[in-house]
XYZ file of C-alpha atoms in Angstrom:
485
model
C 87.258 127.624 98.745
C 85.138 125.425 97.071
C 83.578 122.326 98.524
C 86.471 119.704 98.280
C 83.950 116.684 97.694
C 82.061 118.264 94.576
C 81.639 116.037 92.163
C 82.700 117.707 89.407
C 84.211 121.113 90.346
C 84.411 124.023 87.247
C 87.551 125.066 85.983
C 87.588 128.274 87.775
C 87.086 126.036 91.565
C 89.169 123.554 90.609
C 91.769 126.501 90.375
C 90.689 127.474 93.533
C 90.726 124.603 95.278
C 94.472 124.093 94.942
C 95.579 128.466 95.262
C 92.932 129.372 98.166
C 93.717 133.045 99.159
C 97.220 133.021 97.212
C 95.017 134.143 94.488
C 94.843 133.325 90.628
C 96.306 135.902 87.180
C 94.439 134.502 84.241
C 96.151 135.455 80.723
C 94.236 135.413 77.045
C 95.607 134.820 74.046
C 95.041 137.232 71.408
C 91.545 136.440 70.142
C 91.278 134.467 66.551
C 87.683 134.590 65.730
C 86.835 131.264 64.426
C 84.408 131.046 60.455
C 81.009 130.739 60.923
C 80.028 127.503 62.566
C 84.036 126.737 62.855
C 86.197 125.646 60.331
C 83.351 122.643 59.189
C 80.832 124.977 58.888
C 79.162 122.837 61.056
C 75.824 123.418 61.394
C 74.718 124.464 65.186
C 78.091 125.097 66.201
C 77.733 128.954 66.736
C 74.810 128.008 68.963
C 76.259 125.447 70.424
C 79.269 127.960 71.626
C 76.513 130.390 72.802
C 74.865 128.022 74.989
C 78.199 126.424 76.508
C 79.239 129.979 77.020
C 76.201 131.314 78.730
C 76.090 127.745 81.064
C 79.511 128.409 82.444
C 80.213 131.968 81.920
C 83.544 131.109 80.491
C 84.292 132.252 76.368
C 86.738 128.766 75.481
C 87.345 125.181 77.565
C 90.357 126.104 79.004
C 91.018 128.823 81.180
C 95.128 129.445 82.236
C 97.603 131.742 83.903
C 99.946 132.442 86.851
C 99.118 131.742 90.530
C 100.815 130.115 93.740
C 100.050 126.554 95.156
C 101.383 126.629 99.105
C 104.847 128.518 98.489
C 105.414 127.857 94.988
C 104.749 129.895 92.019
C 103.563 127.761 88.631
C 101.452 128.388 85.393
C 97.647 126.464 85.746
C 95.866 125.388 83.119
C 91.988 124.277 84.008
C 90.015 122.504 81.832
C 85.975 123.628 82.232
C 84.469 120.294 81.329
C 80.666 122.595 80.927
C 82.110 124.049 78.071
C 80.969 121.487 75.164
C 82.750 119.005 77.327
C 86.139 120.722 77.684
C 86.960 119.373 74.227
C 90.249 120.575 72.395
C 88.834 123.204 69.321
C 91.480 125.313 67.653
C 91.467 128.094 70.006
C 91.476 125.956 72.800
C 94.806 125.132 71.489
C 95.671 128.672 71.539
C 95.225 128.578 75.309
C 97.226 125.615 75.900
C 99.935 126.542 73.629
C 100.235 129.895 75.338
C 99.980 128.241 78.731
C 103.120 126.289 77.851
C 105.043 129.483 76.545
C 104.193 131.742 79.831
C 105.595 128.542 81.600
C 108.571 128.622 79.471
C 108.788 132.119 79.077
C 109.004 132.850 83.064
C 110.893 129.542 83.469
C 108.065 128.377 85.883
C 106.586 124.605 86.411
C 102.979 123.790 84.395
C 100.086 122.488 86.275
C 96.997 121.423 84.262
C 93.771 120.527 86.392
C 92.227 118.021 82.951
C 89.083 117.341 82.622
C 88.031 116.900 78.785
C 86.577 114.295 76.859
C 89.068 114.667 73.752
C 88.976 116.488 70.721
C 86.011 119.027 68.996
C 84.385 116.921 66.357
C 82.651 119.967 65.056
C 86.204 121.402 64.405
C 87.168 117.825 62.508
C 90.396 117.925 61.844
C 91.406 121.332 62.605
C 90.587 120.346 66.231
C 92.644 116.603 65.956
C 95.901 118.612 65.021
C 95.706 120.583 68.231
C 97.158 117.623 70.042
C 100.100 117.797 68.102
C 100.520 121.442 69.255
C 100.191 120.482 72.456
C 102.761 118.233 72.449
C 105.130 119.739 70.437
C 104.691 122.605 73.247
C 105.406 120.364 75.928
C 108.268 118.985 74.002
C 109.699 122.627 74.499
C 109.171 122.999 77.979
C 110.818 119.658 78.713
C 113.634 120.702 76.716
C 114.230 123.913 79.110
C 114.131 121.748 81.837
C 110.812 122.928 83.906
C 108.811 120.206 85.126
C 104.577 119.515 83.973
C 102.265 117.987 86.473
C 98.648 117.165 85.924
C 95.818 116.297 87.926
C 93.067 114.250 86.396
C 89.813 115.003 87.407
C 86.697 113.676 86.140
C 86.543 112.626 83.701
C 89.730 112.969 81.257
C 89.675 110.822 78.169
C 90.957 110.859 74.475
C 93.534 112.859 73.182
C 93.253 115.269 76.069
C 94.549 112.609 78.301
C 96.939 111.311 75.595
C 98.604 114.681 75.820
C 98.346 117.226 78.582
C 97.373 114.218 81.279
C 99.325 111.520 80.388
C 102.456 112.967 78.808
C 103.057 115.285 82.007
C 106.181 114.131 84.273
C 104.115 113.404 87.766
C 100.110 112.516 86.880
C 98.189 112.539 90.149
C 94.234 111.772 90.370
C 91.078 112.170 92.024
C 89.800 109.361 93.259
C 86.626 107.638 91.539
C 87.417 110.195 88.290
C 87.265 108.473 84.771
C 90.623 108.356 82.939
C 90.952 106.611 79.933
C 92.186 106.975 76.301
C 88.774 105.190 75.424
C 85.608 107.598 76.419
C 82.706 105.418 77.731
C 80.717 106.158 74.784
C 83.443 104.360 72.756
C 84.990 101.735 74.341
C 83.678 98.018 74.012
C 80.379 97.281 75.700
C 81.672 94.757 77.824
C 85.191 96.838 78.762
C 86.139 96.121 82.416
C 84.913 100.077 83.663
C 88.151 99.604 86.643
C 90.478 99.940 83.838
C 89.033 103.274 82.952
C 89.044 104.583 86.277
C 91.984 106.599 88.547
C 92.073 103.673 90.452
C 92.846 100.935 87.422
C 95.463 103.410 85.827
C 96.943 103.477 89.177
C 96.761 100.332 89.350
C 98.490 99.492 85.960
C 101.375 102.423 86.472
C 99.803 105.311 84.628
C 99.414 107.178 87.482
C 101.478 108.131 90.181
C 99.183 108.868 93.083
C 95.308 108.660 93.702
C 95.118 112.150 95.883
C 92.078 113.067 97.695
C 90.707 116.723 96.709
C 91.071 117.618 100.552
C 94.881 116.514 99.917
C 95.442 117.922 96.511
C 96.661 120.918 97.648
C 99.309 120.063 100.132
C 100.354 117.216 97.893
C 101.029 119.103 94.855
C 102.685 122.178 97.169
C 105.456 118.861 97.880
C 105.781 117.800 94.132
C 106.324 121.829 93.338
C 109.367 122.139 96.178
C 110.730 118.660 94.379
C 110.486 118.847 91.027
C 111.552 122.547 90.808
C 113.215 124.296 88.821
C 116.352 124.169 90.442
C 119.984 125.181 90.097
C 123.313 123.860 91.061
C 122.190 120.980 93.722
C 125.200 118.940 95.263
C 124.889 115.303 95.437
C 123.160 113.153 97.146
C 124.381 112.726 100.251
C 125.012 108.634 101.396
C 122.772 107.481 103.619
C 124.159 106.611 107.312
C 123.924 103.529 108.626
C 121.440 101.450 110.381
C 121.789 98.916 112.939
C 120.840 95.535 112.455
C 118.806 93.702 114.914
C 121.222 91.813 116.965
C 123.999 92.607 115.132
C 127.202 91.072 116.064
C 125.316 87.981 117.387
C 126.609 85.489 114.748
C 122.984 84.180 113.847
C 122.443 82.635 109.726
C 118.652 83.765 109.307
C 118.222 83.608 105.605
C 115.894 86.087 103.947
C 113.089 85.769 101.193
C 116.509 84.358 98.825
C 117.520 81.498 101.585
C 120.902 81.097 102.683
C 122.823 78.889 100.484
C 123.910 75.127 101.673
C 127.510 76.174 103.055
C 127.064 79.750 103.387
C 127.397 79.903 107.175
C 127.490 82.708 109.436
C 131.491 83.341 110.994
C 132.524 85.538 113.838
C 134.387 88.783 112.467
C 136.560 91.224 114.511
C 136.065 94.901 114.794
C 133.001 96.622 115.764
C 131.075 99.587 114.191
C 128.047 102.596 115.171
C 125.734 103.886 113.406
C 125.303 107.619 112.676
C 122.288 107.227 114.685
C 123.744 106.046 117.943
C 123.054 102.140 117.331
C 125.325 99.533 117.161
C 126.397 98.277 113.699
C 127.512 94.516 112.874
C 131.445 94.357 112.379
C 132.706 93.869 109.099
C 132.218 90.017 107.752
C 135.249 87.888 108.156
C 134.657 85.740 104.775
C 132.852 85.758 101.897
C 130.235 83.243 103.624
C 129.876 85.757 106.420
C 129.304 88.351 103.912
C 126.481 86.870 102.173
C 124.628 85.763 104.967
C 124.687 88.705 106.622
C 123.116 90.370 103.561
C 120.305 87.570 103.633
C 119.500 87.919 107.173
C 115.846 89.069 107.145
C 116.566 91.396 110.461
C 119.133 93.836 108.658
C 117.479 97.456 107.216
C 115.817 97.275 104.307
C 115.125 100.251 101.430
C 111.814 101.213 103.303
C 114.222 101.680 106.850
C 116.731 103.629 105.054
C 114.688 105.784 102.978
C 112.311 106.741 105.830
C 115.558 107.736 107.792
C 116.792 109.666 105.045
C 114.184 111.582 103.921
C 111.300 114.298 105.777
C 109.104 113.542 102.851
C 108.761 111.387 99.691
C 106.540 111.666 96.791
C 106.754 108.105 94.882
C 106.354 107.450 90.927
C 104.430 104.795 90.489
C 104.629 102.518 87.465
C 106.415 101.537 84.168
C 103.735 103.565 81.839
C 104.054 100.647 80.077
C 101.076 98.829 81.865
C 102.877 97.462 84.746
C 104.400 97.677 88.308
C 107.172 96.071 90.478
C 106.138 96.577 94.230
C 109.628 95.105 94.795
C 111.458 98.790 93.772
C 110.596 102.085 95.196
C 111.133 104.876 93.056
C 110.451 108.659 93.066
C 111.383 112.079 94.846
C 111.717 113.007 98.494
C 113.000 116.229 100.184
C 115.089 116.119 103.090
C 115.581 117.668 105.942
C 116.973 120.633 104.857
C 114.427 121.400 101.984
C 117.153 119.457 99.465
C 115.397 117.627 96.950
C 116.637 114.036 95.863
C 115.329 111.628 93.470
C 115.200 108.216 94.985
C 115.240 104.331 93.246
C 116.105 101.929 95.845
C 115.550 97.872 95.534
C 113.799 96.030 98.292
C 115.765 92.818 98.298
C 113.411 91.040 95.555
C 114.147 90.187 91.787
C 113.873 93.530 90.103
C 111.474 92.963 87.384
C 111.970 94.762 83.992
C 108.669 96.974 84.906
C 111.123 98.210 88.021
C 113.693 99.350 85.863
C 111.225 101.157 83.612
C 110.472 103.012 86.138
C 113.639 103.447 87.352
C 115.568 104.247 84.120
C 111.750 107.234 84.305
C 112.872 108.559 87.326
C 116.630 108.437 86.698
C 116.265 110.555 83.593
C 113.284 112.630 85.058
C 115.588 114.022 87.972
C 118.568 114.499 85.167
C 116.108 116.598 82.981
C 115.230 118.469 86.267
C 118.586 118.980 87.536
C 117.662 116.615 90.873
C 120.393 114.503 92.176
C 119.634 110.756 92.581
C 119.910 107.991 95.184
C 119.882 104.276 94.164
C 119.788 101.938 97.294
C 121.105 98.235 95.631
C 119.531 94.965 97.267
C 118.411 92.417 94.912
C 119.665 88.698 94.556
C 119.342 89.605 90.866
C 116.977 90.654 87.920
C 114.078 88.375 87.679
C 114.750 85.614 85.205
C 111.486 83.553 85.110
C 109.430 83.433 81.218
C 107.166 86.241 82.079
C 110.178 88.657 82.727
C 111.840 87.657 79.535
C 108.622 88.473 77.619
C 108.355 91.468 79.157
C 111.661 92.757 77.815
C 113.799 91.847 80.681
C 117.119 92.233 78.879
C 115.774 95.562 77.130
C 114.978 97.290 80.176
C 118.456 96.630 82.508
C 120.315 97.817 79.162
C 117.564 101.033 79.630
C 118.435 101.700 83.374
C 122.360 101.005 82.553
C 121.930 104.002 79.899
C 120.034 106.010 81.845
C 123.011 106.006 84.968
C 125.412 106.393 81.825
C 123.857 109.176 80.475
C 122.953 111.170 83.844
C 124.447 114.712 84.296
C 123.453 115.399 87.354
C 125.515 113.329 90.704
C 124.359 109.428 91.342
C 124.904 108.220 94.842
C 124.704 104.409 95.281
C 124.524 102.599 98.490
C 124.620 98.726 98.650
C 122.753 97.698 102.061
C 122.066 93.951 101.029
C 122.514 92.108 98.197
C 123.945 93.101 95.168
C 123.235 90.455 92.250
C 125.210 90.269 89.666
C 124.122 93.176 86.176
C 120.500 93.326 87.937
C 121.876 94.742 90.815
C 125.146 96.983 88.874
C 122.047 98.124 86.370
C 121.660 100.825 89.525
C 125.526 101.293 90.725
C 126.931 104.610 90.475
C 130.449 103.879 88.317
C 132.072 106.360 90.447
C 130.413 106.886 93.767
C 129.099 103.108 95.310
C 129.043 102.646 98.718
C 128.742 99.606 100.784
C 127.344 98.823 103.735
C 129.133 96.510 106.344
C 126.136 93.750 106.039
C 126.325 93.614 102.240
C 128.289 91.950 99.309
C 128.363 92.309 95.447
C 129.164 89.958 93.148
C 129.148 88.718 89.199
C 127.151 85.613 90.392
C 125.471 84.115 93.287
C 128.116 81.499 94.804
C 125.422 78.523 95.033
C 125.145 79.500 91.059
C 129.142 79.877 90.822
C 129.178 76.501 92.189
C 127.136 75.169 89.848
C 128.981 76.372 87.047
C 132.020 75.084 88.278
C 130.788 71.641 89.100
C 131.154 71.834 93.100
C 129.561 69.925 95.200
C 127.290 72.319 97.416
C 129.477 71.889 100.337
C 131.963 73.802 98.701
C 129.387 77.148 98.429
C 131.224 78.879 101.151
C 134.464 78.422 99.484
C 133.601 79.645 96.525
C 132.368 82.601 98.163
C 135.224 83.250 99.300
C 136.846 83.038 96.229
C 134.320 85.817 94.758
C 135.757 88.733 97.133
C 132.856 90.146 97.399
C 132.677 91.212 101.180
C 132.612 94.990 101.503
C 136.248 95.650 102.614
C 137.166 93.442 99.219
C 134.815 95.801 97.158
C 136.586 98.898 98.532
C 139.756 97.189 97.636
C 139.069 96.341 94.188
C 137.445 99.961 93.381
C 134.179 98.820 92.846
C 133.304 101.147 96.337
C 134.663 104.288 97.732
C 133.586 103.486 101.322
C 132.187 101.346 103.824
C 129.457 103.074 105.574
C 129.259 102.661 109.330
């Protein structure tokens, strides 16, 4: 195996690096002999060919085929950046275009290892067009329903990145690598170099994890088991409850929302367990009860639940739109079992409209995969300060409300906190919400029903009440088919 910390690894190790001893199949496409110094008649080019050729022993800048990563076969794709900079030329496009069909052909999941600097300016425009090959090749293969990853290694710039790196559905990176659409001998002279690194696309939501090369491996065997291709999964199973903290004690913490001026914690009959042996709160007596309870900072949040729930998770990170919401977790995890669930769960803050970008990506990534999803609901609502309206607030609930509409494969939705008004339904199953006993859901915040109404804040609780919006309501209005725990 190749040394893991090389800077800049050929196509051929970086191949290596992630199939050891499982070994490697390269395929050629039939050979297309290019004109004399390429389709420009560029002067030099011939030569230059030779030369790249003879430096890295390899006859094109992309070498492909079958192999196995951990337990799971895939088609690779390496780009050998020696060769004249693993620039896209016309038969480089062969390669990729036939990497893309043995992937569809064999119904198998595409891994490109990218490291290019963008398209063959000797080839002109012969060589621009090969991007739209590219993609209209991976339009295909997304189509059929096989997943693409891609790991960015250094550097990957220009359309190379802009297609086979960027366009995949799961774009991991080594760390320190150069990824950029802008190649440093192009961008502005005084361009902020973090943006053009792993790290700053990371950073911004273009990529989904920074992996170490001694990690690569094992992490990409995970996104392989996850992404698929699969057949037939069953849904999502709900989640079981978790205790609270002192449940049952009667305390009003309030959480990072604040419990509301007559919103008071009540004593409520009936007692509950957890699957896991703990002791969960009984169900909330009013509507006061119920949304205290959900702002009591000592309940479970999404991190509790999800690291209960799943053996591993692989998170998407980012809108690709430039931006994050740490506030909602969003990506793939298998369980147990080996069963493979997409995940979006909100962590009790304002959703922001990056968060459901991201989740409306995931929710239609697993649907195009045939992965069943999870939400987990907690928000006090969608985030409703200036910067969220001029981010497209409204644009991207009405985006994650499609994307639950539209899913073919099984949603499961459980409520373990708030639920927010449309920022929190954006991520309700229709047909399969669940409700946890220290949650509520409603079409408005009381303190803001209050308001509306013209009630004095004393009367917070009442209104509340009014709302019927404690679980055992929700389950008897049809909003939820169970209360779990």
């Amino acid at each position: 195996m190749p040394d893991a910390d090389s800077a800049r690894a050929t196509a051929r190790e970086a191949i290596a690096l992630l199939t050891a001893g499982a070994g490697f199949t390269e395929h050629r496409p039939p050979p297309r002999p290019l004109p004399p110094d390429g389709p420009l008649g560029w002067s030099g080019y011939d030569a230059a060919r030779e030369r790249a050729s003879a430096r890295t022993g390899e006859e094109e800048s992309v070498v492909y085929g079958t192999g196995v990563v951990g337990d799971r076969a895939c088609v690779l794709l390496s780009f050998e950046f020696g060769f004249l900079g693993g620039s896209l030329g016309r038969n480089t496009g062969d390669r990729l275009a036939a990497a893309y069909e043995l992937a569809l052909t064999r119904r198998l999941p595409l891994l490109a290892l990218v490291a290019t600097g963008g398209s063959r300016m000797q080839e002109g425009m012969v060589a621009l067009t090969q991007l739209q090959r590219v993609a209209a090749a991976s339009t295909r293969l997304r189509a059929a329903g096989l997943p693409q990853i891609a790991v960015v290694r250094d550097p990957t710039t220009g359309g190379g990145w802009a297609t086979v790196g960027a366009g995949a559905d799961v774009v991991l990176a080594l760390p320190g690598a150069q990824v950029g659409f802008a190649g440093s001998r192009v961008r502005p002279p005084d361009a902020d170099p973090y943006a053009y690194s792993a790290e700053g696309q990371f950073a911004a939501g273009q990529v989904d994890a920074v992996v170490p090369a001694d990690e690569l491996a094992a992490t990409v065997t995970q996104w392989l088991r996850a992404l698929g291709p699969h057949e037939d999964l069953p849904a999502a199973p709900v989640p079981r409850a978790l205790p609270t903290a002192g449940a049952g004690t009667g305390s009003t913490a309030g959480a990072g929302t604040g419990s509301a001026a007559g919103v008071g914690t009540e004593a409520a009959s009936g007692t509950g367990s957890a699957a896991g042996g703990g002791v969960v709160a009984p169900l909330p007596g009013t509507g006061r009860e119920a949304v205290a309870r959900a702002r009591d900072p000592r309940r479970p949040r999404a991190e509790a639940y999800l690291a209960d729930y799943f053996a591993v998770r692989l998170p998407l990170h980012g809108d690709r739109s430039g931006a994050t919401d740490p506030g909602l977790l969003c990506g793939l995890g298998l369980r147990a079992d080996g069963q493979p669930v997409a995940y979006v769960a909100q962590c009790g803050t304002p959703t922001r409209p990056a968060g459901y970008r991201a989740a409306a990506r995931t929710i239609r990534l697993a649907d195009r995969l045939g992965v069943p999803v999870l939400t987990l609901v907690d928000t006090p609502g969608a985030a409703n300060d200036a910067e969220a309206e001029r981010a497209g607030a409204g644009a991207a609930i009405a985006d994650t409300f499609a994307a639950i509409a539209a899913a073919r494969v099984p949603v499961t939705t459980l409520v373990i906190g708030e639920g927010g008004s449309g920022g929190a339904l954006a991520l309700a199953a229709p047909d399969n919400t669940h409700v946890t006993v220290d949650s509520y859901f409603s079409v408005i915040a009381p303190e803001l029903a209050a308001a509306i109404l013209k009630r004095p804040p004393s009367e917070t609780g009442a209104t509340a009440d009014q709302l019927r919006l404690r679980p055992q309501d929700l389950v008897d209005l049809g909003f939820a088919l169970s209360i779990v725990g």
